[in-house]
Amino acid sequence: MPNNKVDIYKKEGQLMVKCENYKTAIKGQEADEYPLIPTIDKKNSYQVKTEDLRQALAQVVFAVSTSESRIELSGVLFHFQPERLVLAATDSYRLAEKDVKLKSGQGEEKKIIVPAKTVQELLRIISSVRAEEMTEEEREVRIFVTENQVMFSVDGIELISRLIEGQYPEYKQIIPQQSETVCYLERVELIRAVKAASIFSKSGINDINLDFPAGKNLVVITSASSQAGENVVELAAEMKGKDNGIVLNYKYLLDGLNNIDSERIKLETINCNTPCILRPEKASDYLYIIMPIKQ
Amino acid sequence: MPNNKVDIYKKEGQLMVKCENYKTAIKGQEADEYPLIPTIDKKNSYQVKTEDLRQALAQVVFAVSTSESRIELSGVLFHFQPERLVLAATDSYRLAEKDVKLKSGQGEEKKIIVPAKTVQELLRIISSVRAEEMTEEEREVRIFVTENQVMFSVDGIELISRLIEGQYPEYKQIIPQQSETVCYLERVELIRAVKAASIFSKSGINDINLDFPAGKNLVVITSASSQAGENVVELAAEMKGKDNGIVLNYKYLLDGLNNIDSERIKLETINCNTPCILRPEKASDYLYIIMPIKQ
């Protein structure tokens, strides 16, 4: 439209817009027909620092299942506990879990599954909020939970979503409690080596081999395809424990490496049939588990 | 790979690449199995200024048909004539035609159909060539034509393509020779008005109405959809001839307007069932024809 005065008014259920030589009539609907905004009972409420929540959600939401066969895996688990909130997401091939400190623990212990779409929308809202212009209290997201709905309130914006019904899997039991081999690696170097190996992995399988020779302080990453050829990278690492080897889907591995915010990572394995764990070298509030590809 | 010396050598049909801790073996094929590059008989050759050809091809190639039902419309017609080259493309709903001066007319008169993909590849090559670093002679594309192949030679790069077989339609006969209404419009203002109207056109039909009231020096652009509403823009224009009106697909209209390199455009119509013509206000080397939507 021209850069000039715009007249806007209502006429017979239409929104009239006039500006110089432009005339537009936009069909409307009666205000009564607008869907009711559900009211949320503010009994169970939790507070989290906005930046903590943003980072935590981004670190888990990518692992949500996109398949429709198990609806409870298509959301992020929010497990509210005294003084902390545990977030988890899995598609049954890999799992990401993050611990966040609650600013107040006034709500009771509770587990809810929030649809991935809602989480992505919340991330968009949080990213658009300007933290530097806020008071300390405004830099918090308040979360209200009812039987089947959740409301996120941040900087005056309220996002209400239904919850996913169903039981989230008891994933804690698949997290290995001890490991046979532990290795520390430079994250950026590992990402580079995995990307180089990925070129020679089998398409559709995306398999790359990680070998941990005992007492050698290196990890050997190999891949081979009958069409393209093969690739070997020896990466310096700090190694503890037994001789070991594992085959992983390089895409899942890269997803995890890209979401760990640490210079060095800790990789733990038991054997080639058992989930392996990735963590930041020092922090204990994040973990990422990958199921290996069986040979 | 690390920023270090890279060793590359051949071993048993494989290309070996070594760099520090990275070792790669890439499977190869025997050089004998590489497809033969066809040799081109350099009898029919034509020269065009590189920049002229680049601009001309870009101004017509967008109108090529993407349907596979009429193979001869899936390419650009190159009609070599004494001292000039006429390029044309159409998908039978609209047609773009451009005249280019030949630098030398040593070849004979000839019509060829060059696949749209080849034209797009040629445009990429020309765009990557740095005109300012070339001599006058190097700033030319040489075109060699044989029975069923064409070669474009520019700045030492040779692009060889098969031609599309078949008869290009005798499109000249659908170009109206006289018109009932002629109007001159500011191109940018018309684009803006067409975009505003497009919001209210029927989806799938994309229809917008252009009305030319005699003696009023304005064009009225309207669109209406039963769901969204309606839009009217009155655009100042210089008008000659009869009262007239036409319904056009706004996408075809925008394609033409975006490819005319002129501040004002000339629009000619006969009636609502006859193709209308768009040209630059002054230049006579480009035209764009749109079939109207019948009411």
Coordinates of C-alpha atoms in Angstrom, one line a residue, chain B residues 14-295:
Chain B
Q14 CA 41.5 -46.5 -5.4
L15 CA 42.4 -42.9 -4.7
M16 CA 44.3 -42.8 -1.4
V17 CA 44.1 -39.6 0.6
K18 CA 46.2 -39.2 3.8
C19 CA 46.5 -36.3 6.1
E20 CA 47.9 -36.6 9.7
N21 CA 45.4 -38.9 11.5
Y22 CA 42.9 -39.1 8.6
K23 CA 43.2 -42.0 6.0
T24 CA 40.7 -42.3 3.2
A25 CA 40.4 -44.7 0.3
I26 CA 37.9 -43.7 -2.4
K27 CA 36.8 -46.3 -4.9
G28 CA 37.4 -45.3 -8.5
Q29 CA 36.5 -46.4 -12.0
E30 CA 38.9 -47.0 -14.9
A31 CA 39.6 -43.9 -17.0
D32 CA 38.6 -45.9 -20.1
E33 CA 35.0 -46.1 -18.8
Y34 CA 34.7 -42.3 -18.7
P35 CA 32.1 -41.2 -21.3
L36 CA 33.5 -39.9 -24.6
I37 CA 33.2 -36.1 -25.0
P38 CA 31.5 -35.6 -28.4
T39 CA 33.5 -33.7 -31.0
I40 CA 31.7 -30.7 -32.5
D41 CA 31.9 -29.8 -36.2
K42 CA 32.7 -26.0 -36.1
K43 CA 30.9 -25.1 -39.3
N44 CA 27.9 -23.2 -38.0
S45 CA 29.2 -20.7 -35.5
Y46 CA 27.7 -17.5 -34.1
Q47 CA 29.1 -14.9 -31.7
V48 CA 27.1 -13.0 -29.1
K49 CA 28.2 -10.5 -26.4
T50 CA 28.3 -12.5 -23.1
E51 CA 26.3 -9.9 -21.2
D52 CA 23.6 -9.6 -24.0
L53 CA 23.1 -13.3 -24.0
R54 CA 23.0 -13.6 -20.2
Q55 CA 20.3 -11.0 -19.9
A56 CA 18.3 -12.3 -22.9
L57 CA 18.3 -15.9 -21.6
A58 CA 17.2 -14.8 -18.1
Q59 CA 14.4 -12.8 -19.7
V60 CA 12.9 -15.9 -21.5
V61 CA 13.9 -19.1 -19.8
F62 CA 11.4 -18.7 -16.9
A63 CA 8.5 -19.1 -19.4
V64 CA 9.6 -22.6 -20.5
S65 CA 7.0 -25.4 -20.0
T66 CA 7.7 -27.7 -17.0
S67 CA 5.1 -30.2 -18.2
E68 CA 6.5 -33.3 -20.0
S69 CA 3.6 -33.7 -22.4
R70 CA 5.0 -31.3 -25.1
I71 CA 8.7 -31.9 -25.1
E72 CA 9.4 -29.2 -27.7
L73 CA 8.1 -26.6 -25.2
S74 CA 10.6 -27.7 -22.5
G75 CA 13.4 -25.8 -24.2
V76 CA 14.3 -22.3 -25.4
L77 CA 14.0 -21.7 -29.2
F78 CA 17.2 -20.2 -30.6
H79 CA 16.4 -18.8 -34.0
F80 CA 19.6 -17.6 -35.7
Q81 CA 19.0 -15.1 -38.5
P82 CA 21.2 -12.7 -40.4
E83 CA 22.8 -10.5 -37.8
R84 CA 20.3 -11.4 -35.0
L85 CA 19.3 -14.2 -32.7
V86 CA 15.7 -14.5 -31.6
L87 CA 15.1 -16.4 -28.4
A88 CA 11.6 -17.6 -27.4
A89 CA 10.0 -19.7 -24.6
T90 CA 6.4 -20.6 -23.9
D91 CA 4.3 -23.0 -21.9
S92 CA 1.3 -22.2 -24.1
Y93 CA -0.2 -19.9 -21.5
R94 CA 2.4 -17.2 -21.9
L95 CA 5.3 -16.5 -24.2
A96 CA 8.5 -14.5 -23.9
E97 CA 10.5 -13.4 -26.9
K98 CA 13.8 -11.5 -27.0
D99 CA 15.9 -10.2 -29.9
V100 CA 19.7 -10.2 -29.6
K101 CA 22.3 -8.7 -31.9
L102 CA 24.8 -11.3 -33.3
K103 CA 28.4 -10.1 -33.4
S104 CA 29.0 -12.0 -36.6
G105 CA 26.5 -13.5 -39.0
Q106 CA 28.8 -16.1 -40.5
G107 CA 26.5 -19.0 -39.7
E108 CA 23.4 -19.8 -41.8
E109 CA 19.8 -19.3 -40.7
K110 CA 18.9 -22.0 -38.3
K111 CA 16.3 -22.9 -35.6
I112 CA 17.3 -25.1 -32.6
I113 CA 15.6 -25.9 -29.3
V114 CA 18.0 -25.9 -26.3
P115 CA 16.9 -27.8 -23.1
A116 CA 16.0 -25.4 -20.3
K117 CA 18.5 -27.2 -18.0
T118 CA 21.3 -26.4 -20.5
V119 CA 20.2 -22.8 -20.6
Q120 CA 20.2 -22.6 -16.7
E121 CA 23.7 -24.2 -16.7
L122 CA 24.9 -21.7 -19.2
L123 CA 23.5 -18.8 -17.1
R124 CA 25.4 -20.2 -14.1
I125 CA 28.7 -20.4 -16.1
I126 CA 28.3 -16.9 -17.6
S127 CA 27.5 -15.5 -14.1
S128 CA 30.7 -17.0 -12.7
V129 CA 32.8 -15.4 -15.5
R130 CA 34.5 -12.1 -14.5
A131 CA 33.8 -9.8 -17.4
E132 CA 36.1 -7.0 -16.1
E133 CA 39.2 -9.3 -16.4
M134 CA 38.6 -10.1 -20.0
T135 CA 39.6 -8.7 -23.4
E136 CA 37.0 -7.5 -25.8
E137 CA 37.1 -10.7 -27.7
E138 CA 36.9 -12.9 -24.6
R139 CA 33.6 -11.1 -23.7
E140 CA 31.8 -13.1 -26.3
V141 CA 30.0 -16.4 -26.2
R142 CA 30.6 -18.5 -29.3
I143 CA 27.8 -20.9 -30.3
F144 CA 28.5 -23.9 -32.5
V145 CA 25.5 -25.8 -33.9
T146 CA 25.4 -29.3 -35.5
E147 CA 22.5 -31.5 -36.5
N148 CA 21.6 -32.6 -32.9
Q149 CA 24.0 -30.8 -30.6
V150 CA 25.0 -27.3 -29.5
M151 CA 28.2 -26.1 -27.9
F152 CA 28.6 -22.9 -26.0
S153 CA 32.1 -21.6 -25.6
V154 CA 32.8 -18.9 -23.1
D155 CA 36.1 -17.9 -21.4
G156 CA 37.7 -21.2 -22.2
I157 CA 34.7 -23.2 -20.8
E158 CA 32.9 -25.5 -23.3
L159 CA 29.3 -26.6 -22.6
I160 CA 28.0 -29.2 -25.0
S161 CA 24.3 -30.3 -25.0
R162 CA 22.0 -32.4 -27.1
L163 CA 19.2 -30.5 -28.8
I164 CA 15.4 -31.1 -28.3
E165 CA 14.1 -32.7 -31.5
G166 CA 10.8 -31.6 -32.9
Q167 CA 9.1 -28.6 -34.4
Y168 CA 8.8 -25.4 -32.3
P169 CA 5.3 -24.0 -32.7
E170 CA 4.8 -21.2 -35.2
Y171 CA 4.1 -18.8 -32.4
K172 CA 4.5 -15.6 -34.5
Q173 CA 0.9 -16.1 -35.7
I174 CA -0.6 -15.7 -32.2
I175 CA 1.1 -12.3 -31.6
P176 CA -1.6 -9.7 -32.2
Q177 CA -0.6 -7.3 -34.9
Q178 CA -2.9 -4.4 -33.8
S179 CA -4.6 -3.5 -30.5
E180 CA -7.8 -1.8 -29.4
T181 CA -6.5 -0.4 -26.1
V182 CA -2.9 0.7 -25.3
C183 CA -1.9 1.8 -21.8
Y184 CA 1.4 2.9 -20.2
L185 CA 2.0 2.1 -16.5
E186 CA 4.7 2.6 -13.9
R187 CA 6.2 -1.0 -13.6
V188 CA 6.9 -0.9 -9.9
E189 CA 3.4 0.4 -9.0
L190 CA 1.7 -2.2 -11.2
I191 CA 3.7 -5.0 -9.5
R192 CA 2.7 -3.6 -6.1
A193 CA -1.0 -3.4 -7.1
V194 CA -1.0 -6.9 -8.7
K195 CA 0.5 -8.4 -5.5
A196 CA -2.1 -6.7 -3.4
A197 CA -4.9 -8.0 -5.7
S198 CA -3.4 -11.5 -5.7
I199 CA -4.3 -12.0 -2.0
F200 CA -8.0 -12.0 -3.0
S201 CA -7.7 -14.0 -6.2
K202 CA -9.2 -17.5 -6.3
S203 CA -6.7 -20.1 -5.4
G204 CA -5.8 -22.4 -8.2
I205 CA -7.2 -19.9 -10.7
N206 CA -5.1 -16.9 -9.6
D207 CA -7.5 -14.6 -11.4
I208 CA -7.3 -10.8 -11.2
N209 CA -9.3 -8.3 -13.3
L210 CA -7.8 -5.4 -15.2
D211 CA -10.3 -2.8 -16.4
F212 CA -9.4 0.0 -18.8
P213 CA -12.2 2.6 -18.8
A214 CA -11.9 4.7 -21.9
G215 CA -10.8 8.3 -21.5
K216 CA -10.1 8.0 -17.8
N217 CA -6.3 7.6 -17.6
L218 CA -6.5 4.9 -15.0
V219 CA -6.4 1.1 -14.8
V220 CA -8.7 -0.6 -12.2
I221 CA -7.4 -3.8 -10.8
T222 CA -9.9 -5.9 -8.8
S223 CA -10.0 -9.3 -7.3
A224 CA -12.6 -11.1 -5.1
S225 CA -12.9 -14.4 -3.4
S226 CA -15.9 -15.7 -1.5
Q227 CA -13.8 -16.7 1.5
A228 CA -11.3 -13.8 1.9
G229 CA -13.0 -10.7 0.6
E230 CA -12.2 -8.2 -2.2
N231 CA -9.7 -5.7 -3.3
V232 CA -9.8 -2.7 -5.7
V233 CA -6.8 -0.6 -6.8
E234 CA -7.0 2.4 -9.2
L235 CA -3.7 3.0 -10.8
A236 CA -2.8 6.1 -12.8
A237 CA -2.0 5.3 -16.4
E238 CA -1.7 6.8 -19.8
M239 CA -4.6 5.4 -21.9
K240 CA -5.3 5.3 -25.6
G241 CA -8.1 3.6 -27.4
K242 CA -11.3 1.7 -26.4
D243 CA -13.0 0.8 -23.2
N244 CA -11.7 -2.7 -22.4
G245 CA -11.3 -5.4 -19.7
I246 CA -9.3 -8.6 -19.3
V247 CA -8.8 -11.4 -16.7
L248 CA -5.3 -12.6 -16.1
N249 CA -3.4 -15.1 -14.0
Y250 CA -1.5 -12.8 -11.6
K251 CA 1.5 -15.2 -11.5
Y252 CA 2.0 -15.0 -15.2
L253 CA 1.6 -11.2 -15.1
L254 CA 4.2 -10.9 -12.3
D255 CA 6.7 -13.1 -14.1
G256 CA 6.5 -10.8 -17.1
L257 CA 6.7 -7.6 -15.1
N258 CA 9.7 -8.9 -13.2
N259 CA 11.6 -9.6 -16.4
I260 CA 11.0 -6.3 -18.2
D261 CA 13.9 -4.0 -17.5
S262 CA 12.2 -0.6 -17.9
E263 CA 10.6 2.0 -15.7
R264 CA 7.4 2.2 -17.6
I265 CA 5.7 -0.7 -19.5
K266 CA 3.3 -0.7 -22.4
L267 CA 0.3 -3.0 -22.2
E268 CA -1.8 -3.8 -25.3
T269 CA -5.2 -5.6 -25.4
I270 CA -7.8 -6.3 -28.0
N271 CA -10.6 -8.0 -26.0
C272 CA -11.1 -10.4 -23.1
N273 CA -10.5 -13.5 -25.3
T274 CA -7.3 -12.4 -27.1
P275 CA -3.7 -12.5 -25.9
C276 CA -2.4 -9.3 -24.4
I277 CA 1.1 -8.0 -24.9
L278 CA 3.6 -6.4 -22.4
R279 CA 6.7 -4.6 -23.6
P280 CA 9.2 -2.1 -22.2
E281 CA 7.9 1.4 -22.9
K282 CA 10.6 2.3 -25.4
A283 CA 12.6 -0.8 -26.5
S284 CA 11.2 -3.1 -29.2
D285 CA 13.5 -6.1 -28.6
Y286 CA 11.4 -7.8 -25.9
L287 CA 7.8 -8.9 -25.7
Y288 CA 5.7 -11.0 -23.3
I289 CA 2.3 -12.4 -24.2
I290 CA -0.3 -13.7 -21.8
M291 CA -3.4 -15.7 -22.7
P292 CA -6.4 -14.3 -20.7
I293 CA -8.6 -16.5 -18.5
K294 CA -11.9 -16.8 -20.2
Q295 CA -15.0 -15.9 -18.2

